[in-house]
């Protein structure tokens, strides 16, 4: 086992205070990220996170909170998080990527939404540096301890964390990846179904009156189970069933927000920025021929191509303001995942000196695929007509390191798990020729991944 030590002292964190920030990283033999996540439940349950990129080249697990950045600063929340993160890391000189502390979390969809419900106690921005951070990068496994303290007895505190770390690794090595039974669902309901259908008609009329070009309207399902569901139980099912997506789970108090998103918002790596324009969708076919025919119909569909164009146009404009050498293909291709296929166009560029990943997140969110066109008018209509609070649904979730590298996904195909209840979210883009019944049917397709992971199914 390789052993590495890094210690940065007297880092100023917050006003008028000095704290010491200690880090220690070891490289270990192969272990399962999910069993490491599960091993932390007894000590750090409700304070964990999980992330895996779509390519399966980067996995991140966090147990405990060494440092938390959260705020309810509305439109300033992105800048607040960036300021706090830079203040924490500006004295850290990184020698190797594996020694980087990583900040993980998300921003809620709309800080102005005041609808009460399962998101009432969730801050508008919520990010953490884990006490125990596991990184699997290109088949190498690193476990890092982070300790931030003003306590002069830091050596004793750190020794205790070493014992915890070794115990977690031991459990993760000894316990094979567990196969969990699907939860037993008692019932599910469709909150505000009639209000949702009515909202589509109302928004369609406004679009026909040229009040907007496109508005995304979402709805939820509410599920009840026989007993509480553990975070690692549900993440295991999502990981098995949605391998070609971004997988994420973030605990906050009694909630686990989790999902399997096909959509990257932005990635920054070594001075290059990448995004994915994902908009326009259709179900998968039951045969290869049927699937091909459905895909071709999507590529040729005027409504979906129009929706997709809005997204490409907006993301390209943001890239041209923050990057040089911007590259955008002329036509979309198909992105196929288990239950659904989307129109997909990648965008990339070389980052300008003053551009950062969090500034990209700030300017890209929400894209027309999740908000609408024009953005501000669409958001006003969503607040007025959408009968729920999205929370982290359709919002940016992801990570960044001390050098500014990182990646954020758009948190669709997602759900909130609260003890023995789950709330699933799905939506669609409304344009002038939208039909409420068709939009409702589209949400049924988008509910499937999270509903299947929870042991339920919809009878369409």
Short mmCIF file of C-alpha atoms in Angstrom, two decimals:
data_model
loop_
_atom_site.label_atom_id
_atom_site.label_comp_id
_atom_site.label_asym_id
_atom_site.label_seq_id
_atom_site.Cartn_x
_atom_site.Cartn_y
_atom_site.Cartn_z
CA UNK A 1 0.00 0.00 0.00
CA UNK A 2 1.40 3.37 -1.01
CA UNK A 3 1.24 6.07 1.64
CA UNK A 4 1.23 9.81 1.05
CA UNK A 5 1.03 12.73 3.47
CA UNK A 6 0.18 16.34 2.79
CA UNK A 7 -0.27 19.03 5.44
CA UNK A 8 -1.29 22.66 4.83
CA UNK A 9 -1.48 24.73 8.01
CA UNK A 10 -3.01 28.07 8.95
CA UNK A 11 -5.47 28.28 6.08
CA UNK A 12 -7.92 31.10 6.74
CA UNK A 13 -11.49 29.82 6.62
CA UNK A 14 -14.14 32.43 7.29
CA UNK A 15 -13.85 35.80 8.94
CA UNK A 16 -11.35 36.38 11.74
CA UNK A 17 -10.51 32.71 12.21
CA UNK A 18 -7.58 30.48 11.38
CA UNK A 19 -7.91 26.76 11.10
CA UNK A 20 -5.52 24.01 10.17
CA UNK A 21 -6.46 21.83 7.25
CA UNK A 22 -4.83 18.38 7.32
CA UNK A 23 -4.93 15.84 4.51
CA UNK A 24 -3.55 12.35 4.14
CA UNK A 25 -3.95 10.17 1.07
CA UNK A 26 -3.22 6.47 0.66
CA UNK A 27 -3.49 4.35 -2.44
CA UNK A 28 -5.21 1.02 -1.82
CA UNK A 29 -5.92 -2.11 -3.78
CA UNK A 30 -9.18 -2.40 -5.64
CA UNK A 31 -12.37 -2.03 -3.64
CA UNK A 32 -16.01 -1.31 -4.40
CA UNK A 33 -17.08 2.32 -4.12
CA UNK A 34 -20.57 1.24 -3.11
CA UNK A 35 -19.37 -1.02 -0.28
CA UNK A 36 -17.16 1.84 0.96
CA UNK A 37 -20.22 4.09 0.86
CA UNK A 38 -22.25 1.50 2.78
CA UNK A 39 -19.46 1.02 5.35
CA UNK A 40 -19.86 4.63 6.42
CA UNK A 41 -23.54 4.41 7.29
CA UNK A 42 -23.22 3.84 11.05
CA UNK A 43 -20.86 6.79 11.63
CA UNK A 44 -21.73 9.11 8.77
CA UNK A 45 -25.24 8.23 7.62
CA UNK A 46 -27.05 11.40 6.39
CA UNK A 47 -23.64 12.94 5.56
CA UNK A 48 -22.50 11.00 2.49
CA UNK A 49 -22.31 11.45 -1.27
CA UNK A 50 -21.72 9.30 -4.34
CA UNK A 51 -20.77 10.18 -7.93
CA UNK A 52 -19.70 8.27 -11.01
CA UNK A 53 -19.22 9.78 -14.46
CA UNK A 54 -20.86 8.36 -17.55
CA UNK A 55 -17.61 6.90 -18.89
CA UNK A 56 -16.88 5.05 -15.61
CA UNK A 57 -13.40 6.59 -15.45
CA UNK A 58 -14.03 8.62 -12.30
CA UNK A 59 -15.88 7.61 -9.13
CA UNK A 60 -16.14 9.72 -5.99
CA UNK A 61 -17.47 8.81 -2.55
CA UNK A 62 -17.63 11.02 0.51
CA UNK A 63 -18.23 10.02 4.13
CA UNK A 64 -18.74 12.77 6.69
CA UNK A 65 -18.26 16.52 6.48
CA UNK A 66 -14.83 18.06 6.96
CA UNK A 67 -16.16 21.34 5.57
CA UNK A 68 -19.56 22.56 4.37
CA UNK A 69 -20.39 25.47 2.09
CA UNK A 70 -24.09 26.27 1.98
CA UNK A 71 -26.11 29.43 1.47
CA UNK A 72 -29.46 30.92 0.52
CA UNK A 73 -28.01 33.82 -1.43
CA UNK A 74 -30.29 33.62 -4.48
CA UNK A 75 -28.59 34.77 -7.66
CA UNK A 76 -25.31 35.28 -5.75
CA UNK A 77 -25.12 31.68 -4.56
CA UNK A 78 -22.74 30.55 -7.31
CA UNK A 79 -20.32 33.38 -6.57
CA UNK A 80 -20.57 32.69 -2.82
CA UNK A 81 -19.60 29.04 -3.22
CA UNK A 82 -16.74 29.94 -5.56
CA UNK A 83 -15.46 32.61 -3.15
CA UNK A 84 -15.54 30.26 -0.15
CA UNK A 85 -13.87 27.45 -2.09
CA UNK A 86 -11.06 29.68 -3.35
CA UNK A 87 -10.53 31.06 0.14
CA UNK A 88 -10.19 27.52 1.48
CA UNK A 89 -7.84 26.25 -1.24
CA UNK A 90 -5.79 29.27 -2.33
CA UNK A 91 -2.85 28.32 -0.10
CA UNK A 92 -2.82 24.68 -1.12
CA UNK A 93 -0.05 23.88 -3.58
CA UNK A 94 -1.02 20.69 -5.36
CA UNK A 95 1.75 18.32 -6.28
CA UNK A 96 -0.42 15.52 -7.66
CA UNK A 97 -4.03 15.28 -8.75
CA UNK A 98 -4.66 12.48 -6.26
CA UNK A 99 -3.94 14.85 -3.37
CA UNK A 100 -6.73 17.24 -4.29
CA UNK A 101 -9.55 17.93 -1.87
CA UNK A 102 -12.83 17.73 -3.81
CA UNK A 103 -15.95 19.82 -3.23
CA UNK A 104 -19.21 18.03 -4.06
CA UNK A 105 -22.80 19.23 -4.06
CA UNK A 106 -25.49 21.04 -5.96
CA UNK A 107 -27.59 24.16 -6.51
CA UNK A 108 -31.39 24.06 -6.34
CA UNK A 109 -33.27 24.75 -9.54
CA UNK A 110 -34.89 28.03 -8.55
CA UNK A 111 -34.10 29.96 -5.36
CA UNK A 112 -37.30 31.99 -5.79
CA UNK A 113 -39.58 28.95 -5.58
CA UNK A 114 -41.33 29.01 -2.20
CA UNK A 115 -43.64 26.00 -2.57
CA UNK A 116 -43.46 23.92 0.61
CA UNK A 117 -42.86 20.19 0.58
CA UNK A 118 -39.99 17.74 0.75
CA UNK A 119 -37.45 20.48 -0.17
CA UNK A 120 -38.46 22.99 2.52
CA UNK A 121 -35.32 22.47 4.64
CA UNK A 122 -32.83 22.22 1.78
CA UNK A 123 -30.48 25.20 1.20
CA UNK A 124 -30.22 26.85 -2.21
CA UNK A 125 -26.57 25.77 -2.39
CA UNK A 126 -25.15 22.76 -0.59
CA UNK A 127 -21.54 21.56 -0.97
CA UNK A 128 -19.22 19.52 1.22
CA UNK A 129 -15.63 18.33 1.48
CA UNK A 130 -15.76 14.81 2.87
CA UNK A 131 -13.99 13.67 6.01
CA UNK A 132 -13.17 10.43 4.17
CA UNK A 133 -12.88 10.85 0.40
CA UNK A 134 -12.58 7.89 -1.95
CA UNK A 135 -11.53 8.47 -5.55
CA UNK A 136 -11.33 5.79 -8.22
CA UNK A 137 -9.64 7.23 -11.27
CA UNK A 138 -8.63 5.02 -14.19
CA UNK A 139 -8.68 1.87 -12.01
CA UNK A 140 -6.53 3.35 -9.22
CA UNK A 141 -8.10 3.78 -5.78
CA UNK A 142 -7.21 6.61 -3.38
CA UNK A 143 -8.63 7.29 0.07
CA UNK A 144 -8.04 10.70 1.63
CA UNK A 145 -8.69 11.96 5.16
CA UNK A 146 -9.57 15.64 5.54
CA UNK A 147 -9.52 17.31 8.94
CA UNK A 148 -10.20 20.97 9.52
CA UNK A 149 -9.78 22.04 13.10
CA UNK A 150 -8.79 24.78 15.52
CA UNK A 151 -8.06 22.14 18.15
CA UNK A 152 -4.42 22.02 19.25
CA UNK A 153 -4.80 18.28 19.84
CA UNK A 154 -5.08 17.63 16.10
CA UNK A 155 -2.70 14.66 16.14
CA UNK A 156 -5.08 12.66 18.35
CA UNK A 157 -8.06 13.64 16.22
CA UNK A 158 -6.25 12.57 13.07
CA UNK A 159 -5.22 9.24 14.60
CA UNK A 160 -8.89 8.52 15.29
CA UNK A 161 -9.74 9.32 11.67
CA UNK A 162 -7.00 6.95 10.50
CA UNK A 163 -8.60 4.16 12.55
CA UNK A 164 -12.00 4.95 10.99
CA UNK A 165 -10.50 4.97 7.51
CA UNK A 166 -8.76 1.63 8.00
CA UNK A 167 -11.97 0.11 9.35
CA UNK A 168 -13.98 1.35 6.34
CA UNK A 169 -11.39 -0.05 3.93
CA UNK A 170 -11.37 -3.36 5.80
CA UNK A 171 -15.16 -3.66 5.63
CA UNK A 172 -15.19 -2.69 1.96
CA UNK A 173 -12.54 -5.32 1.17
CA UNK A 174 -14.22 -8.10 3.15
CA UNK A 175 -17.79 -7.43 2.05
CA UNK A 176 -18.58 -8.27 -1.53
CA UNK A 177 -20.97 -6.04 -3.44
CA UNK A 178 -24.32 -6.94 -1.96
CA UNK A 179 -27.41 -7.77 -3.99
CA UNK A 180 -30.36 -5.99 -2.44
CA UNK A 181 -34.00 -6.89 -2.77
CA UNK A 182 -36.21 -4.27 -4.39
CA UNK A 183 -38.18 -2.16 -1.91
CA UNK A 184 -41.79 -3.14 -1.30
CA UNK A 185 -44.01 -0.32 -2.51
CA UNK A 186 -47.42 0.06 -0.89
CA UNK A 187 -48.81 2.73 -3.19
CA UNK A 188 -48.03 5.64 -5.44
CA UNK A 189 -49.91 8.80 -6.21
CA UNK A 190 -49.71 11.61 -8.73
CA UNK A 191 -49.79 14.88 -6.76
CA UNK A 192 -51.36 17.80 -8.59
CA UNK A 193 -52.02 15.74 -11.75
CA UNK A 194 -54.96 17.89 -12.83
CA UNK A 195 -53.04 21.07 -12.06
CA UNK A 196 -50.14 19.76 -14.16
CA UNK A 197 -52.39 19.02 -17.15
CA UNK A 198 -54.05 22.40 -16.80
CA UNK A 199 -50.69 24.15 -16.59
CA UNK A 200 -49.68 22.73 -19.97
CA UNK A 201 -52.80 24.19 -21.58
CA UNK A 202 -52.20 27.53 -19.87
CA UNK A 203 -48.55 27.70 -20.89
CA UNK A 204 -49.33 26.60 -24.45
CA UNK A 205 -51.81 29.48 -24.77
CA UNK A 206 -49.16 31.93 -23.54
CA UNK A 207 -46.63 30.59 -26.04
CA UNK A 208 -49.19 30.96 -28.84
CA UNK A 209 -49.59 34.57 -27.69
CA UNK A 210 -45.79 35.03 -28.08
CA UNK A 211 -45.17 35.36 -24.33
CA UNK A 212 -42.41 32.71 -24.68
CA UNK A 213 -41.10 30.22 -27.21
CA UNK A 214 -40.67 27.21 -24.93
CA UNK A 215 -41.35 26.43 -21.25
CA UNK A 216 -40.46 23.22 -19.42
CA UNK A 217 -43.20 22.00 -17.07
CA UNK A 218 -42.53 19.16 -14.63
CA UNK A 219 -44.51 17.01 -12.22
CA UNK A 220 -43.88 14.43 -9.53
CA UNK A 221 -44.89 10.98 -8.31
CA UNK A 222 -45.20 10.25 -4.58
CA UNK A 223 -44.42 6.69 -3.47
CA UNK A 224 -45.01 5.02 -0.13
CA UNK A 225 -43.07 1.93 1.04
CA UNK A 226 -43.50 -0.63 3.79
CA UNK A 227 -40.31 0.52 5.50
CA UNK A 228 -37.45 2.98 5.21
CA UNK A 229 -35.02 2.40 2.33
CA UNK A 230 -31.26 2.72 2.83
CA UNK A 231 -29.20 4.96 0.57
CA UNK A 232 -26.83 2.19 -0.52
CA UNK A 233 -29.76 -0.13 -1.27
CA UNK A 234 -31.26 2.25 -3.80
CA UNK A 235 -27.91 3.37 -5.24
CA UNK A 236 -27.05 -0.27 -5.87
CA UNK A 237 -30.17 -0.72 -7.99
CA UNK A 238 -29.57 2.51 -9.90
CA UNK A 239 -25.95 1.53 -10.58
CA UNK A 240 -26.99 -1.88 -11.91
CA UNK A 241 -29.81 -0.61 -14.08
CA UNK A 242 -28.47 2.66 -15.51
CA UNK A 243 -24.80 1.99 -16.28
CA UNK A 244 -24.56 4.52 -19.14
CA UNK A 245 -25.50 7.60 -17.13
CA UNK A 246 -24.05 9.94 -14.54
CA UNK A 247 -24.85 8.31 -11.20
CA UNK A 248 -25.21 10.53 -8.14
CA UNK A 249 -26.45 10.46 -4.58
CA UNK A 250 -26.36 13.29 -2.03
CA UNK A 251 -27.57 12.97 1.56
CA UNK A 252 -28.92 15.91 3.54
CA UNK A 253 -30.61 15.33 6.89
CA UNK A 254 -33.26 12.61 6.26
CA UNK A 255 -33.16 12.97 2.46
CA UNK A 256 -31.18 11.16 -0.21
CA UNK A 257 -31.37 12.88 -3.59
CA UNK A 258 -30.19 10.45 -6.25
CA UNK A 259 -30.44 9.74 -9.95
CA UNK A 260 -28.95 8.59 -13.22
CA UNK A 261 -28.69 11.50 -15.62
CA UNK A 262 -27.73 11.28 -19.30
CA UNK A 263 -26.89 14.97 -19.45
CA UNK A 264 -23.63 16.77 -18.74
CA UNK A 265 -23.99 20.44 -17.96
CA UNK A 266 -20.28 21.27 -18.07
CA UNK A 267 -16.91 19.61 -17.58
CA UNK A 268 -13.60 21.43 -17.17
CA UNK A 269 -10.35 19.49 -17.48
CA UNK A 270 -6.88 20.91 -18.01
CA UNK A 271 -8.10 24.17 -19.49
CA UNK A 272 -10.73 22.65 -21.79
CA UNK A 273 -14.49 22.93 -21.30
CA UNK A 274 -17.12 20.47 -22.52
CA UNK A 275 -20.91 20.48 -22.50
CA UNK A 276 -23.72 18.35 -23.90
CA UNK A 277 -26.84 19.66 -25.57
CA UNK A 278 -29.51 17.08 -24.73
CA UNK A 279 -33.09 17.95 -25.69
CA UNK A 280 -35.80 16.17 -27.61
CA UNK A 281 -36.71 12.62 -26.67
CA UNK A 282 -38.58 9.49 -27.67
CA UNK A 283 -38.95 6.05 -26.13
CA UNK A 284 -36.78 3.04 -27.02
CA UNK A 285 -38.14 0.37 -29.36
CA UNK A 286 -38.88 -3.21 -28.37
CA UNK A 287 -36.86 -4.50 -31.35
CA UNK A 288 -33.75 -3.19 -33.10
CA UNK A 289 -35.82 -2.26 -36.13
CA UNK A 290 -38.44 -0.49 -34.04
CA UNK A 291 -35.72 1.34 -32.09
CA UNK A 292 -34.05 2.50 -35.29
CA UNK A 293 -37.36 3.72 -36.70
CA UNK A 294 -38.16 5.65 -33.52
CA UNK A 295 -34.69 7.20 -33.53
CA UNK A 296 -35.04 8.33 -37.13
CA UNK A 297 -38.45 9.81 -36.43
CA UNK A 298 -36.89 11.78 -33.57
CA UNK A 299 -34.11 13.07 -35.82
CA UNK A 300 -36.73 14.21 -38.35
CA UNK A 301 -39.27 15.62 -35.90
CA UNK A 302 -39.75 19.36 -36.26
CA UNK A 303 -40.90 19.96 -32.66
CA UNK A 304 -37.99 18.07 -31.10
CA UNK A 305 -35.42 19.54 -33.48
CA UNK A 306 -36.73 23.00 -32.58
CA UNK A 307 -36.38 22.28 -28.86
CA UNK A 308 -32.87 20.97 -29.44
CA UNK A 309 -31.88 24.02 -31.47
CA UNK A 310 -32.75 26.32 -28.55
CA UNK A 311 -30.37 24.40 -26.30
CA UNK A 312 -27.51 24.30 -28.84
CA UNK A 313 -27.88 28.01 -29.52
CA UNK A 314 -27.80 29.00 -25.83
CA UNK A 315 -24.92 26.71 -24.80
CA UNK A 316 -22.87 27.72 -27.85
CA UNK A 317 -23.39 31.39 -27.00
CA UNK A 318 -22.20 30.79 -23.42
CA UNK A 319 -19.13 28.93 -24.67
CA UNK A 320 -18.26 31.69 -27.14
CA UNK A 321 -18.24 34.20 -24.25
CA UNK A 322 -15.97 32.05 -22.09
CA UNK A 323 -13.86 30.02 -24.53
CA UNK A 324 -11.83 30.17 -27.69
CA UNK A 325 -11.77 27.50 -30.42
CA UNK A 326 -15.41 26.53 -29.82
CA UNK A 327 -16.45 23.40 -31.71
CA UNK A 328 -20.09 22.48 -32.39
CA UNK A 329 -21.27 19.81 -34.87
CA UNK A 330 -23.82 20.94 -37.45
CA UNK A 331 -26.38 18.24 -36.66
CA UNK A 332 -27.38 16.24 -33.58
CA UNK A 333 -26.99 12.53 -33.15
CA UNK A 334 -28.85 10.06 -30.95
CA UNK A 335 -27.99 9.41 -27.31
CA UNK A 336 -29.55 6.08 -26.36
CA UNK A 337 -30.01 4.96 -22.77
CA UNK A 338 -32.11 2.15 -21.37
CA UNK A 339 -35.61 3.64 -21.52
CA UNK A 340 -35.28 6.66 -23.76
CA UNK A 341 -33.29 8.20 -26.61
CA UNK A 342 -32.43 11.88 -26.96
CA UNK A 343 -31.10 14.29 -29.53
CA UNK A 344 -27.51 15.05 -28.54
CA UNK A 345 -24.91 17.61 -29.65
CA UNK A 346 -21.52 17.96 -27.89
CA UNK A 347 -19.88 21.39 -27.48
CA UNK A 348 -16.29 22.08 -26.47
CA UNK A 349 -13.83 24.96 -26.24
CA UNK A 350 -10.58 26.21 -24.74
CA UNK A 351 -11.21 28.00 -21.44
CA UNK A 352 -10.33 31.70 -21.23
CA UNK A 353 -8.13 32.78 -18.34
CA UNK A 354 -10.93 34.38 -16.31
CA UNK A 355 -13.50 31.62 -16.88
CA UNK A 356 -14.23 29.01 -14.19
CA UNK A 357 -16.42 25.95 -13.94
CA UNK A 358 -18.76 27.59 -11.41
CA UNK A 359 -19.17 30.63 -13.65
CA UNK A 360 -20.11 28.23 -16.45
CA UNK A 361 -22.67 26.60 -14.15
CA UNK A 362 -24.04 30.02 -13.23
CA UNK A 363 -24.50 31.10 -16.85
CA UNK A 364 -25.69 27.77 -18.26
CA UNK A 365 -28.34 27.01 -15.63
CA UNK A 366 -31.07 26.48 -16.50
CA UNK A 367 -30.54 25.53 -20.12
CA UNK A 368 -33.58 25.72 -22.44
CA UNK A 369 -33.87 21.94 -22.01
CA UNK A 370 -34.86 22.42 -18.35
CA UNK A 371 -36.14 26.01 -18.18
CA UNK A 372 -37.23 27.47 -21.47
CA UNK A 373 -36.82 30.34 -23.93
CA UNK A 374 -36.50 33.19 -23.11
CA UNK A 375 -35.04 32.10 -19.80
CA UNK A 376 -36.49 34.71 -17.44
CA UNK A 377 -39.99 34.61 -18.91
CA UNK A 378 -39.93 30.80 -18.79
CA UNK A 379 -38.85 30.80 -15.14
CA UNK A 380 -41.67 33.19 -14.25
CA UNK A 381 -44.19 30.86 -15.91
CA UNK A 382 -42.73 27.82 -14.14
CA UNK A 383 -43.10 29.60 -10.78
CA UNK A 384 -46.67 30.55 -11.57
CA UNK A 385 -47.99 27.37 -13.15
CA UNK A 386 -45.83 24.41 -12.07
CA UNK A 387 -47.47 22.98 -8.92
CA UNK A 388 -44.34 21.84 -7.05
CA UNK A 389 -40.85 22.76 -5.88
CA UNK A 390 -38.16 21.11 -8.01
CA UNK A 391 -35.43 21.34 -5.37
CA UNK A 392 -32.35 19.74 -6.94
CA UNK A 393 -34.34 18.16 -9.76
CA UNK A 394 -33.20 19.51 -13.16
CA UNK A 395 -30.49 21.51 -11.36
CA UNK A 396 -26.65 21.33 -11.41
CA UNK A 397 -25.03 18.61 -9.30
CA UNK A 398 -21.34 17.72 -9.37
CA UNK A 399 -17.83 18.41 -8.14
CA UNK A 400 -14.74 20.57 -8.50
CA UNK A 401 -11.18 20.38 -7.20
CA UNK A 402 -8.66 22.95 -5.99
CA UNK A 403 -7.30 23.50 -9.51
CA UNK A 404 -10.74 24.29 -10.95
CA UNK A 405 -11.24 21.00 -12.74
CA UNK A 406 -14.61 19.34 -12.27
CA UNK A 407 -17.87 18.22 -13.78
CA UNK A 408 -21.55 18.97 -13.28
CA UNK A 409 -24.50 16.98 -14.57
CA UNK A 410 -28.10 18.12 -14.93
CA UNK A 411 -29.99 16.24 -12.22
CA UNK A 412 -32.77 14.69 -14.29
CA UNK A 413 -33.97 11.04 -14.06
CA UNK A 414 -33.84 11.66 -10.35
CA UNK A 415 -35.75 11.21 -7.11
CA UNK A 416 -35.76 12.27 -3.46
CA UNK A 417 -35.89 9.48 -0.88
CA UNK A 418 -37.13 10.48 2.58
CA UNK A 419 -37.28 7.50 4.98
CA UNK A 420 -40.18 5.35 3.68
CA UNK A 421 -41.29 7.81 0.99
CA UNK A 422 -39.93 8.71 -2.43
CA UNK A 423 -40.66 11.60 -4.76
CA UNK A 424 -39.89 11.14 -8.47
CA UNK A 425 -39.61 14.00 -10.94
CA UNK A 426 -40.02 14.35 -14.71
CA UNK A 427 -40.91 17.07 -17.17
CA UNK A 428 -41.00 18.09 -20.80
CA UNK A 429 -40.66 21.09 -23.07
CA UNK A 430 -43.91 22.87 -23.94
CA UNK A 431 -44.12 24.67 -27.27
CA UNK A 432 -46.98 26.13 -29.32
CA UNK A 433 -48.26 22.79 -30.63
CA UNK A 434 -47.87 20.80 -27.38
CA UNK A 435 -50.65 18.51 -26.26
CA UNK A 436 -51.26 17.87 -22.55
CA UNK A 437 -51.97 14.15 -22.97
CA UNK A 438 -48.81 13.60 -25.03
CA UNK A 439 -46.68 15.52 -22.53
CA UNK A 440 -48.15 13.44 -19.70
CA UNK A 441 -47.23 10.24 -21.57
CA UNK A 442 -43.67 11.52 -22.08
CA UNK A 443 -43.25 11.94 -18.32
CA UNK A 444 -44.29 8.31 -17.84
CA UNK A 445 -41.29 7.23 -19.93
CA UNK A 446 -38.98 9.51 -17.96
CA UNK A 447 -40.23 8.17 -14.62
CA UNK A 448 -39.31 4.59 -15.50
CA UNK A 449 -35.62 4.47 -14.47
CA UNK A 450 -36.14 5.66 -10.90
CA UNK A 451 -39.47 3.85 -10.52
CA UNK A 452 -37.91 0.54 -11.60
CA UNK A 453 -35.04 1.00 -9.16
CA UNK A 454 -37.68 1.40 -6.43
CA UNK A 455 -39.46 -1.82 -7.40
CA UNK A 456 -42.50 -0.20 -9.03
CA UNK A 457 -43.91 0.06 -12.47
CA UNK A 458 -46.44 2.21 -14.29
CA UNK A 459 -49.34 0.63 -16.16
CA UNK A 460 -49.65 2.73 -19.28
#
